[in-house]
Tab-separated table of C-alpha atoms and ligand atoms in Angstrom:
chain	number	residue	atom	x	y	z
A	1	MET	CA	16.059	-110.991	3.128
A	2	ARG	CA	18.049	-112.634	5.900
A	3	VAL	CA	21.811	-112.536	6.247
A	4	ARG	CA	24.108	-113.813	8.945
A	5	LEU	CA	27.559	-113.550	10.407
A	6	ALA	CA	28.926	-116.943	11.405
A	7	PRO	CA	32.019	-116.330	13.506
A	8	SER	CA	34.031	-119.125	15.083
A	9	PRO	CA	34.763	-118.231	18.707
A	10	THR	CA	38.358	-119.406	18.447
A	11	GLY	CA	39.846	-115.944	18.870
A	12	THR	CA	38.935	-112.325	19.471
A	13	LEU	CA	36.940	-110.410	16.859
A	14	HIS	CA	39.254	-110.004	13.868
A	15	ILE	CA	39.031	-106.884	11.754
A	16	GLY	CA	38.220	-109.073	8.712
A	17	THR	CA	35.276	-110.670	10.499
A	18	ALA	CA	34.131	-107.266	11.715
A	19	ARG	CA	34.208	-105.990	8.134
A	20	THR	CA	32.221	-109.031	6.955
A	21	ALA	CA	29.720	-108.319	9.737
A	22	LEU	CA	29.503	-104.718	8.618
A	23	PHE	CA	28.782	-105.583	4.975
A	24	ASN	CA	26.092	-108.010	6.111
A	25	TRP	CA	24.602	-105.352	8.364
A	26	LEU	CA	24.734	-102.630	5.692
A	27	PHE	CA	23.071	-104.894	3.165
A	28	ALA	CA	20.394	-105.888	5.682
A	29	LYS	CA	19.718	-102.229	6.472
A	30	HIS	CA	19.514	-101.325	2.814
A	31	GLU	CA	17.125	-104.173	2.042
A	32	GLN	CA	15.227	-103.868	5.316
A	33	GLY	CA	16.155	-107.447	6.038
A	34	LYS	CA	17.373	-109.229	9.128
A	35	PHE	CA	20.952	-109.564	10.313
A	36	LEU	CA	21.540	-112.730	12.326
A	37	ILE	CA	24.422	-114.278	14.211
A	38	ARG	CA	25.487	-117.883	14.387
A	39	ILE	CA	28.316	-118.870	16.678
A	40	GLU	CA	30.214	-121.696	14.999
A	41	ASP	CA	31.612	-123.390	18.053
A	42	THR	CA	31.990	-126.928	16.796
A	43	ASP	CA	35.765	-126.857	17.214
A	44	LYS	CA	35.478	-127.727	20.889
A	45	GLU	CA	39.155	-127.468	21.646
A	46	ARG	CA	39.680	-123.990	20.299
A	47	SER	CA	36.279	-122.421	21.009
A	48	LYS	CA	35.986	-120.408	24.209
A	49	PRO	CA	33.013	-118.564	25.735
A	50	GLU	CA	35.175	-115.496	26.336
A	51	TYR	CA	35.790	-115.250	22.585
A	52	THR	CA	32.046	-115.359	21.972
A	53	ASP	CA	31.672	-112.521	24.481
A	54	ASN	CA	34.488	-110.590	22.833
A	55	ILE	CA	32.930	-110.992	19.378
A	56	LEU	CA	29.425	-109.980	20.448
A	57	ASP	CA	30.805	-107.128	22.488
A	58	GLY	CA	32.815	-105.846	19.521
A	59	LEU	CA	29.826	-105.994	17.180
A	60	ASN	CA	27.739	-104.179	19.728
A	61	TRP	CA	30.381	-101.515	20.170
A	62	LEU	CA	30.497	-100.944	16.405
A	63	GLY	CA	26.734	-100.471	16.410
A	64	LEU	CA	26.061	-103.636	14.398
A	65	ASN	CA	22.913	-104.673	16.195
A	66	TRP	CA	21.512	-108.071	15.286
A	67	ASP	CA	18.010	-109.451	15.092
A	68	GLU	CA	16.921	-112.569	16.968
A	69	GLU	CA	18.921	-114.554	19.540
A	70	PRO	CA	22.289	-115.768	18.236
A	71	ILE	CA	22.190	-119.406	17.139
A	72	ILE	CA	24.793	-121.677	18.680
A	73	GLN	CA	25.999	-124.184	16.123
A	74	SER	CA	26.810	-126.931	18.598
A	75	ASN	CA	23.121	-127.018	19.567
A	76	GLN	CA	22.266	-128.006	16.005
A	77	ILE	CA	24.361	-131.166	15.824
A	78	GLU	CA	21.386	-133.493	15.636
A	79	GLN	CA	20.176	-131.698	12.530
A	80	HIS	CA	23.647	-131.997	11.017
A	81	ARG	CA	23.651	-135.720	11.750
A	82	THR	CA	20.252	-136.128	10.171
A	83	ALA	CA	21.543	-134.491	6.996
A	84	ILE	CA	24.572	-136.772	6.989
A	85	LYS	CA	22.320	-139.803	7.344
A	86	THR	CA	20.261	-138.598	4.401
A	87	LEU	CA	23.385	-138.229	2.295
A	88	LEU	CA	24.588	-141.696	3.303
A	89	HIS	CA	21.201	-143.125	2.589
A	90	LYS	CA	20.989	-141.575	-0.855
A	91	GLY	CA	24.489	-142.683	-1.738
A	92	TYR	CA	25.901	-139.137	-1.857
A	93	ALA	CA	28.138	-139.935	1.064
A	94	TYR	CA	30.081	-142.957	2.222
A	95	ARG	CA	32.382	-144.161	4.954
A	96	CYS	CA	36.039	-143.907	4.200
A	97	PHE	CA	38.233	-146.264	6.225
A	98	THR	CA	41.555	-144.979	4.990
A	99	THR	CA	43.863	-144.605	7.970
A	100	GLU	CA	45.854	-141.457	8.726
A	101	ALA	CA	49.023	-143.349	7.821
A	102	GLU	CA	47.574	-144.362	4.467
A	103	LEU	CA	46.466	-140.801	3.797
A	104	ASP	CA	49.955	-139.539	4.614
A	105	ALA	CA	51.490	-142.092	2.261
A	106	MET	CA	49.040	-141.052	-0.462
A	107	ARG	CA	49.940	-137.381	-0.054
A	108	GLU	CA	53.628	-138.174	-0.047
A	109	GLU	CA	53.279	-140.059	-3.301
A	110	GLN	CA	51.311	-137.196	-4.843
A	111	LYS	CA	53.995	-134.780	-3.753
A	112	ASN	CA	56.773	-136.905	-5.198
A	113	SER	CA	55.051	-137.168	-8.547
A	114	GLY	CA	54.343	-133.434	-8.614
A	115	GLN	CA	50.569	-133.680	-8.181
A	116	ALA	CA	48.419	-131.401	-6.098
A	117	PRO	CA	47.377	-133.046	-2.826
A	118	ARG	CA	43.873	-134.502	-2.944
A	119	TYR	CA	41.967	-137.477	-1.658
A	120	ASP	CA	42.005	-140.059	-4.434
A	121	ASN	CA	38.490	-141.301	-3.680
A	122	ARG	CA	39.854	-144.785	-3.029
A	123	HIS	CA	37.006	-145.858	-0.743
A	124	ARG	CA	34.215	-144.357	-2.808
A	125	ASN	CA	32.962	-147.615	-4.204
A	126	LEU	CA	33.760	-150.204	-1.557
A	127	ASN	CA	31.436	-153.167	-1.690
A	128	LEU	CA	29.824	-154.521	1.443
A	129	GLU	CA	32.417	-157.207	1.867
A	130	GLN	CA	35.278	-154.733	1.740
A	131	GLN	CA	33.541	-152.506	4.251
A	132	GLU	CA	32.973	-155.404	6.597
A	133	ALA	CA	36.601	-156.403	6.303
A	134	PHE	CA	37.765	-152.932	7.340
A	135	LYS	CA	35.335	-152.919	10.231
A	136	ALA	CA	36.563	-156.333	11.305
A	137	GLU	CA	40.076	-154.857	11.372
A	138	GLY	CA	38.701	-152.384	13.867
A	139	ARG	CA	39.238	-149.414	11.564
A	140	THR	CA	37.514	-146.122	12.262
A	141	ALA	CA	35.981	-144.108	9.470
A	142	VAL	CA	35.290	-140.558	8.358
A	143	ILE	CA	32.269	-139.789	6.223
A	144	ARG	CA	32.965	-138.316	2.822
A	145	PHE	CA	30.699	-136.550	0.389
A	146	ARG	CA	31.172	-137.488	-3.272
A	147	ILE	CA	32.475	-134.716	-5.471
A	148	ASP	CA	32.542	-135.771	-9.075
A	149	ASP	CA	35.536	-134.475	-10.962
A	150	SER	CA	33.276	-133.699	-13.874
A	151	ALA	CA	30.962	-131.511	-11.776
A	152	GLU	CA	30.732	-127.899	-12.910
A	153	ILE	CA	29.590	-125.562	-10.145
A	154	THR	CA	28.368	-122.135	-11.145
A	155	TRP	CA	26.752	-119.230	-9.347
A	156	ARG	CA	26.256	-115.510	-9.797
A	157	ASP	CA	28.270	-113.843	-7.102
A	158	MET	CA	26.956	-110.455	-5.976
A	159	VAL	CA	30.508	-109.074	-5.959
A	160	ARG	CA	32.386	-111.144	-8.488
A	161	GLY	CA	29.746	-111.861	-11.113
A	162	GLN	CA	29.547	-115.223	-12.859
A	163	MET	CA	31.620	-117.835	-11.030
A	164	SER	CA	32.491	-121.308	-12.105
A	165	TRP	CA	34.377	-124.123	-10.359
A	166	LYS	CA	35.317	-127.547	-11.502
A	167	GLY	CA	34.648	-130.528	-9.268
A	168	SER	CA	38.166	-131.693	-10.025
A	169	ASP	CA	39.559	-128.595	-8.287
A	170	LEU	CA	37.932	-129.355	-4.942
A	171	GLY	CA	40.426	-131.863	-3.610
A	172	GLY	CA	38.462	-135.070	-4.033
A	173	ASP	CA	35.556	-136.367	-1.956
A	174	MET	CA	35.202	-134.117	1.073
A	175	VAL	CA	35.043	-135.166	4.702
A	176	ILE	CA	31.740	-134.111	6.257
A	177	ALA	CA	32.036	-135.994	9.570
A	178	ARG	CA	35.133	-136.562	11.635
A	179	ARG	CA	36.692	-139.941	12.291
A	180	ALA	CA	34.601	-142.203	14.538
A	181	PRO	CA	33.942	-145.885	15.116
A	182	ALA	CA	32.690	-147.318	11.833
A	183	ASN	CA	29.006	-147.628	12.798
A	184	GLU	CA	28.751	-144.141	14.258
A	185	ILE	CA	28.598	-140.660	12.774
A	186	GLY	CA	31.484	-138.526	13.949
A	187	ALA	CA	31.389	-134.797	14.590
A	188	PRO	CA	29.898	-132.980	11.571
A	189	LEU	CA	32.282	-130.615	9.796
A	190	TYR	CA	32.074	-127.025	8.693
A	191	ASN	CA	30.725	-127.210	5.134
A	192	LEU	CA	27.953	-129.618	6.026
A	193	ALA	CA	26.999	-127.755	9.186
A	194	VAL	CA	26.853	-124.405	7.386
A	195	VAL	CA	24.501	-125.690	4.721
A	196	VAL	CA	22.165	-127.225	7.277
A	197	ASP	CA	22.243	-124.170	9.544
A	198	ASP	CA	21.872	-121.575	6.801
A	199	THR	CA	18.851	-123.493	5.598
A	200	ALA	CA	17.395	-123.764	9.105
A	201	MET	CA	17.919	-120.041	9.625
A	202	ASP	CA	16.285	-119.202	6.258
A	203	ILE	CA	19.367	-117.348	5.121
A	204	THR	CA	18.786	-115.778	1.725
A	205	HIS	CA	22.197	-114.170	1.151
A	206	VAL	CA	25.523	-115.539	2.330
A	207	ILE	CA	28.040	-112.721	2.545
A	208	ARG	CA	31.559	-113.681	3.596
A	209	GLY	CA	35.225	-113.257	2.738
A	210	GLU	CA	36.669	-114.406	-0.559
A	211	ASP	CA	38.722	-117.035	1.265
A	212	HIS	CA	35.466	-119.021	1.360
A	213	ILE	CA	34.964	-119.253	-2.424
A	214	ALA	CA	36.027	-122.907	-2.649
A	215	ASN	CA	33.744	-123.669	0.314
A	216	THR	CA	30.870	-122.086	-1.555
A	217	ALA	CA	31.456	-124.446	-4.477
A	218	LYS	CA	31.424	-127.416	-2.083
A	219	GLN	CA	28.375	-126.109	-0.256
A	220	ILE	CA	26.417	-125.689	-3.483
A	221	LEU	CA	26.988	-129.390	-4.182
A	222	LEU	CA	25.658	-130.179	-0.711
A	223	TYR	CA	22.565	-127.991	-1.228
A	224	GLN	CA	21.898	-129.839	-4.451
A	225	ALA	CA	22.393	-133.291	-2.954
A	226	LEU	CA	20.105	-132.441	-0.026
A	227	GLY	CA	17.522	-130.910	-2.354
A	228	LEU	CA	17.696	-127.536	-0.584
A	229	SER	CA	17.334	-124.139	-2.157
A	230	ILE	CA	20.622	-122.369	-2.716
A	231	PRO	CA	21.065	-118.874	-1.249
A	232	ASN	CA	22.718	-115.963	-3.026
A	233	PHE	CA	26.420	-115.461	-2.403
A	234	ALA	CA	28.681	-112.438	-2.082
A	235	HIS	CA	32.408	-112.832	-1.489
A	236	THR	CA	33.991	-109.710	-0.118
A	237	PRO	CA	37.606	-108.774	-0.862
A	238	LEU	CA	40.297	-109.546	1.662
A	239	ILE	CA	41.946	-106.884	3.758
A	240	LEU	CA	45.592	-106.586	2.762
A	241	ASN	CA	48.627	-105.173	4.512
A	242	ALA	CA	50.941	-102.553	2.998
A	243	GLU	CA	52.816	-105.303	1.104
A	244	GLY	CA	49.583	-106.508	-0.459
A	245	ARG	CA	49.374	-109.700	1.589
A	246	LYS	CA	46.400	-110.790	3.672
A	247	LEU	CA	46.405	-108.815	6.912
A	248	SER	CA	47.454	-111.205	9.637
A	249	LYS	CA	48.584	-111.345	13.232
A	250	ARG	CA	52.115	-110.620	12.043
A	251	ASP	CA	50.991	-107.139	11.037
A	252	GLY	CA	50.452	-106.282	14.678
A	253	VAL	CA	46.940	-105.200	15.509
A	254	THR	CA	44.181	-107.151	13.829
A	255	SER	CA	41.791	-107.642	16.664
A	256	LEU	CA	39.010	-105.129	17.095
A	257	SER	CA	39.656	-104.875	20.822
A	258	ASP	CA	43.244	-103.789	20.053
A	259	PHE	CA	42.021	-100.967	17.839
A	260	ARG	CA	39.625	-99.979	20.569
A	261	ALA	CA	42.358	-100.039	23.205
A	262	MET	CA	44.526	-97.836	20.988
A	263	GLY	CA	41.863	-95.149	21.038
A	264	TYR	CA	40.047	-95.622	17.753
A	265	THR	CA	36.371	-94.770	17.939
A	266	ALA	CA	33.671	-97.197	16.855
A	267	GLU	CA	32.345	-94.638	14.430
A	268	ALA	CA	35.672	-94.085	12.659
A	269	LEU	CA	36.454	-97.789	12.511
A	270	ALA	CA	33.047	-98.657	11.106
A	271	ASN	CA	33.368	-95.825	8.613
A	272	TYR	CA	36.848	-96.975	7.615
A	273	MET	CA	35.940	-100.656	7.370
A	274	THR	CA	33.086	-99.752	5.033
A	275	LEU	CA	35.571	-98.003	2.774
A	276	LEU	CA	37.727	-101.145	2.825
A	277	GLY	CA	36.111	-102.599	-0.244
A	278	TRP	CA	33.153	-100.318	-0.869
A	279	SER	CA	33.469	-97.179	-2.994
A	280	VAL	CA	31.095	-94.406	-2.068
A	281	PRO	CA	28.589	-93.357	-4.721
A	282	GLU	CA	29.300	-90.117	-6.537
A	283	GLY	CA	28.601	-87.066	-4.436
A	284	MET	CA	28.838	-88.921	-1.120
A	285	GLU	CA	31.603	-87.916	1.271
A	286	GLU	CA	34.019	-90.543	2.555
A	287	ARG	CA	33.179	-89.548	6.088
A	288	PHE	CA	29.795	-90.975	7.043
A	289	THR	CA	27.859	-92.863	9.684
A	290	ILE	CA	26.973	-96.493	9.035
A	291	LYS	CA	23.336	-95.497	9.110
A	292	LYS	CA	23.972	-93.264	6.123
A	293	ALA	CA	26.088	-95.954	4.432
A	294	GLY	CA	23.241	-98.435	4.976
A	295	GLU	CA	20.935	-96.166	2.989
A	296	MET	CA	23.380	-96.064	0.088
A	297	PHE	CA	24.891	-99.555	0.225
A	298	SER	CA	24.864	-101.981	-2.662
A	299	PHE	CA	27.155	-104.778	-3.757
A	300	ASP	CA	27.622	-103.117	-7.169
A	301	ARG	CA	30.091	-100.797	-5.500
A	302	VAL	CA	32.036	-103.490	-3.649
A	303	ASN	CA	35.390	-104.102	-5.310
A	304	LYS	CA	36.728	-107.469	-6.300
A	305	ALA	CA	40.324	-106.543	-5.607
A	306	GLY	CA	41.751	-106.838	-2.099
A	307	ALA	CA	41.576	-103.693	0.012
A	308	LYS	CA	44.827	-102.304	1.366
A	309	PHE	CA	44.733	-101.236	4.970
A	310	ASP	CA	45.582	-97.547	5.119
A	311	TRP	CA	46.455	-96.293	8.593
A	312	ASP	CA	46.617	-92.653	7.478
A	313	LYS	CA	43.057	-92.748	6.282
A	314	LEU	CA	41.841	-94.467	9.428
A	315	ASN	CA	43.663	-91.875	11.534
A	316	TRP	CA	42.198	-89.069	9.497
A	317	LEU	CA	38.697	-90.424	9.994
A	318	ASN	CA	39.278	-90.949	13.684
A	319	ALA	CA	40.460	-87.368	14.080
A	320	GLN	CA	37.370	-86.150	12.196
A	321	VAL	CA	35.112	-88.088	14.533
A	322	LEU	CA	36.887	-86.794	17.636
A	323	HIS	CA	36.751	-83.229	16.349
A	324	GLU	CA	33.024	-83.422	15.650
A	325	VAL	CA	31.622	-85.523	18.468
A	326	PRO	CA	29.552	-83.592	21.071
A	327	ILE	CA	31.886	-82.421	23.805
A	328	ASN	CA	29.996	-84.204	26.582
A	329	LEU	CA	30.360	-87.540	24.830
A	330	LEU	CA	34.032	-86.946	24.203
A	331	LEU	CA	34.560	-86.086	27.868
A	332	GLU	CA	32.653	-89.195	28.887
A	333	SER	CA	34.922	-91.392	26.782
A	334	ILE	CA	38.090	-89.706	27.999
A	335	ILE	CA	37.327	-89.710	31.723
A	336	PRO	CA	37.991	-93.472	32.123
A	337	LEU	CA	41.416	-93.003	30.510
A	338	TRP	CA	42.202	-90.224	32.966
A	339	THR	CA	40.888	-92.218	35.887
A	340	GLU	CA	43.237	-95.046	34.933
A	341	GLN	CA	46.083	-92.568	35.290
A	342	GLY	CA	44.827	-91.654	38.745
A	343	TRP	CA	43.647	-88.237	37.569
A	344	ASN	CA	40.434	-86.817	38.958
A	345	LEU	CA	38.404	-83.956	37.571
A	346	PRO	CA	37.917	-80.974	39.891
A	347	ASN	CA	34.529	-80.536	38.230
A	348	GLN	CA	32.625	-81.336	35.048
A	349	LEU	CA	32.885	-77.852	33.557
A	350	TRP	CA	36.655	-77.808	33.983
A	351	GLY	CA	36.846	-81.202	32.268
A	352	LYS	CA	34.704	-80.013	29.413
A	353	GLU	CA	36.907	-76.981	28.865
A	354	LEU	CA	40.034	-79.094	28.993
A	355	VAL	CA	38.641	-81.488	26.400
A	356	GLU	CA	37.580	-78.579	24.211
A	357	LEU	CA	41.105	-77.196	24.491
A	358	ILE	CA	42.982	-80.349	23.578
A	359	ARG	CA	40.565	-81.798	21.086
A	360	PRO	CA	42.050	-80.172	17.936
A	361	SER	CA	45.250	-82.150	18.490
A	362	LEU	CA	43.583	-85.510	19.094
A	363	ILE	CA	43.991	-88.230	16.480
A	364	LEU	CA	43.353	-91.123	18.825
A	365	LEU	CA	41.198	-90.903	21.898
A	366	ASN	CA	44.242	-92.026	23.870
A	367	ASP	CA	46.123	-88.909	22.759
A	368	GLY	CA	43.892	-87.312	25.377
A	369	ILE	CA	46.207	-88.796	28.011
A	370	ASP	CA	49.396	-87.113	26.846
A	371	GLN	CA	47.635	-83.894	25.968
A	372	ALA	CA	45.951	-83.627	29.348
A	373	LYS	CA	48.916	-84.754	31.395
A	374	PRO	CA	50.341	-81.281	32.138
A	375	PHE	CA	46.952	-80.283	33.540
A	376	PHE	CA	47.019	-83.080	36.088
A	377	GLU	CA	50.711	-83.428	36.835
A	378	GLN	CA	53.521	-80.943	37.230
A	379	PRO	CA	55.317	-81.142	33.849
A	380	LYS	CA	59.062	-81.403	33.680
A	381	LEU	CA	60.935	-78.591	32.022
A	382	GLU	CA	61.952	-79.637	28.512
A	383	GLN	CA	64.818	-78.334	26.386
A	384	ASP	CA	62.804	-75.700	24.544
A	385	GLY	CA	61.118	-74.537	27.731
A	386	LEU	CA	64.451	-74.195	29.435
A	387	LYS	CA	65.864	-72.251	26.496
A	388	GLN	CA	62.927	-69.870	26.643
A	389	LEU	CA	63.414	-69.210	30.334
A	390	LYS	CA	67.095	-68.426	29.722
A	391	ILE	CA	66.232	-65.567	27.384
A	392	GLU	CA	67.162	-62.232	28.896
A	393	GLY	CA	64.239	-60.679	30.750
A	394	ALA	CA	62.198	-63.881	30.883
A	395	ILE	CA	62.635	-64.565	34.577
A	396	LYS	CA	62.214	-60.930	35.458
A	397	ALA	CA	58.965	-60.853	33.488
A	398	LEU	CA	57.652	-63.951	35.230
A	399	LYS	CA	58.651	-62.570	38.611
A	400	THR	CA	56.781	-59.368	37.915
A	401	LEU	CA	53.736	-61.336	36.856
A	402	LEU	CA	53.949	-63.498	39.957
A	403	ASP	CA	54.110	-60.422	42.194
A	404	LEU	CA	50.987	-59.094	40.559
A	405	LEU	CA	49.257	-62.440	41.019
A	406	GLU	CA	50.304	-62.755	44.640
A	407	ASN	CA	48.537	-59.455	45.314
A	408	LYS	CA	45.540	-60.273	43.254
A	409	PRO	CA	45.320	-63.895	42.170
A	410	TRP	CA	43.578	-64.391	38.863
A	411	ASP	CA	40.365	-66.384	39.306
A	412	GLY	CA	40.836	-68.064	35.937
A	413	VAL	CA	37.514	-66.874	34.574
A	414	ASP	CA	37.779	-63.311	33.329
A	415	THR	CA	40.117	-63.640	30.342
A	416	LYS	CA	40.179	-59.877	29.769
A	417	GLN	CA	41.718	-59.551	33.175
A	418	ALA	CA	44.369	-62.168	32.280
A	419	LYS	CA	45.363	-60.265	29.177
A	420	SER	CA	45.575	-57.012	31.043
A	421	LEU	CA	47.711	-58.631	33.766
A	422	LEU	CA	50.133	-59.761	31.068
A	423	SER	CA	50.305	-56.252	29.603
A	424	ILE	CA	50.875	-54.665	32.994
A	425	ALA	CA	53.591	-57.194	33.852
A	426	ALA	CA	55.310	-56.701	30.478
A	427	ASP	CA	55.251	-52.902	30.892
A	428	SER	CA	56.567	-52.855	34.402
A	429	ALA	CA	59.291	-55.424	33.638
A	430	GLY	CA	60.174	-53.466	30.510
A	431	VAL	CA	59.828	-56.461	28.180
A	432	LYS	CA	57.727	-57.245	25.152
A	433	LYS	CA	54.343	-58.894	25.748
A	434	GLY	CA	55.454	-61.764	23.473
A	435	LEU	CA	58.337	-62.571	25.789
A	436	ILE	CA	56.167	-62.771	28.846
A	437	MET	CA	53.602	-64.911	27.082
A	438	LYS	CA	56.178	-67.379	25.812
A	439	SER	CA	57.842	-67.534	29.200
A	440	LEU	CA	54.520	-68.099	30.913
A	441	ARG	CA	53.882	-70.988	28.512
A	442	ALA	CA	57.272	-72.489	29.387
A	443	ALA	CA	56.502	-72.114	33.088
A	444	LEU	CA	53.030	-73.619	32.896
A	445	LEU	CA	53.645	-76.477	30.451
A	446	GLY	CA	57.414	-76.956	30.568
A	447	LYS	CA	57.595	-76.731	26.777
A	448	MET	CA	56.798	-74.350	23.959
A	449	GLN	CA	54.258	-76.429	22.036
A	450	GLY	CA	50.755	-76.591	23.351
A	451	PRO	CA	47.214	-75.305	23.187
A	452	ASP	CA	45.946	-71.743	23.591
A	453	LEU	CA	47.863	-69.999	26.372
A	454	ILE	CA	45.092	-68.031	28.053
A	455	THR	CA	42.807	-71.069	28.236
A	456	THR	CA	45.675	-73.189	29.542
A	457	TRP	CA	46.398	-70.588	32.196
A	458	SER	CA	42.732	-70.287	33.006
A	459	LEU	CA	42.361	-74.024	33.628
A	460	LEU	CA	45.500	-74.138	35.768
A	461	ALA	CA	44.530	-70.992	37.696
A	462	ARG	CA	41.222	-72.554	38.637
A	463	ILE	CA	42.957	-75.502	40.254
A	464	GLY	CA	45.488	-73.236	41.941
A	465	GLN	CA	48.363	-74.437	39.785
A	466	ASP	CA	49.464	-71.297	37.977
A	467	ARG	CA	51.386	-69.425	40.646
A	468	SER	CA	53.137	-72.520	41.962
A	469	ARG	CA	54.388	-73.397	38.490
A	470	ILE	CA	55.644	-69.861	37.854
A	471	ARG	CA	57.296	-69.846	41.262
A	472	ALA	CA	59.047	-73.133	40.497
A	473	CYS	CA	60.853	-71.476	37.555
A	474	LEU	CA	62.284	-68.546	39.455
B	501	LIG	N1	32.908	-119.923	10.820
B	501	LIG	C1	33.303	-119.520	9.508
B	501	LIG	C2	34.407	-118.490	9.645
B	501	LIG	O1	34.533	-117.902	10.709
B	501	LIG	C3	32.103	-118.945	8.804
B	501	LIG	C4	32.219	-118.780	7.368
B	501	LIG	C5	30.856	-118.514	6.779
B	501	LIG	O2	30.421	-117.366	6.845
B	501	LIG	O3	30.242	-119.436	6.286
B	501	LIG	O4	35.175	-118.290	8.739
């Protein structure tokens, strides 16, 4: 069992491609097969090495490890050309001399008479004389593969069941090599290249998005003409936006690196992308690792219908991952975000405690910036904090507490001592303990919402920030 992902490096790793990669990987894991990569870089103008790097990097980050060295499609061109020669030789393909202007005129005519645009196969049966005449005119030619209108293409799709396409719905004879001088073979095109490469790579199952269904029909005809064995096919549902349309650049983030930059974890994204189209078997939780999903995966549970992208679910999964991940790993992933802000940890233990403190409110990893900010920078006093400090007795309570601390600064470790200091301060200022606690929160964080007070105080006390913040409020 050998499957492959065949990305074109004409852009960064798209979430749809990542999901296709994931389904290939899951299937390979389940079947103990191999997951391979082929970089389809034959579009020289749009392909860039940095996109290849971005794609491989993204797959790696998601944990979708591949077997064998990635194949680079442009290195295979000679094999593609050989296949084209075979097709020409056997009469399955021919040179089409129709000029771009003639093709435009043909399409225009089709449009005006209400027909679907297609090549009308006008050069399919040119005799030698006609061909020579076109050559003598100096015309260039593309190479087309014959698609008989009467052809009936059928396959059993692993997701969609029995499929059937009519040759007449494939747009006429298909171009398999780009325009070139009439005695040459121009650059081989996608459908031809894929068939040759999938064969060379011994691919047994082609798993890709449903936008490739018509290509599959064309490719099956090529397999047959070349006398090659036809792999199995699975067409996975598209990812849709909230309006039910194919998720596209217009929907904002679609590139895996954007999700990553927003603070989604690889684990949550991989988990979520699996759910985009695959329903978990009965009894299995929706929160899982891809390793676990690989054990359970089958195409029987992949839906035919498009999968709507659900941000709430992704966020929920991301929060679950962040809440469960070992604290050291979480700290390790957050430190670079803090460093970018110019924030340095006084020590590892302090960082660990801070992460432990803020983690329940993290949905995205990047929330760790806002949540940690008051521990690295003096916060500004917000409306609710100000209101708290205006309550009668608040300032007096804080002053009393500060006096106590000036005599005997709290070391930030013994929490019993912190609680007793609060009680003593409340008693001697003649206020309720609740008032002093709320006011201390306002003084330390500038606002009334926030994590556990004693831990917050403890962290600030250990970096010598508690008394200065209280003092600033008086
Ligand atoms: N390069 C094609 C794409 O990125 C590959 C499709 C396929 O898997 O055959 O859409």
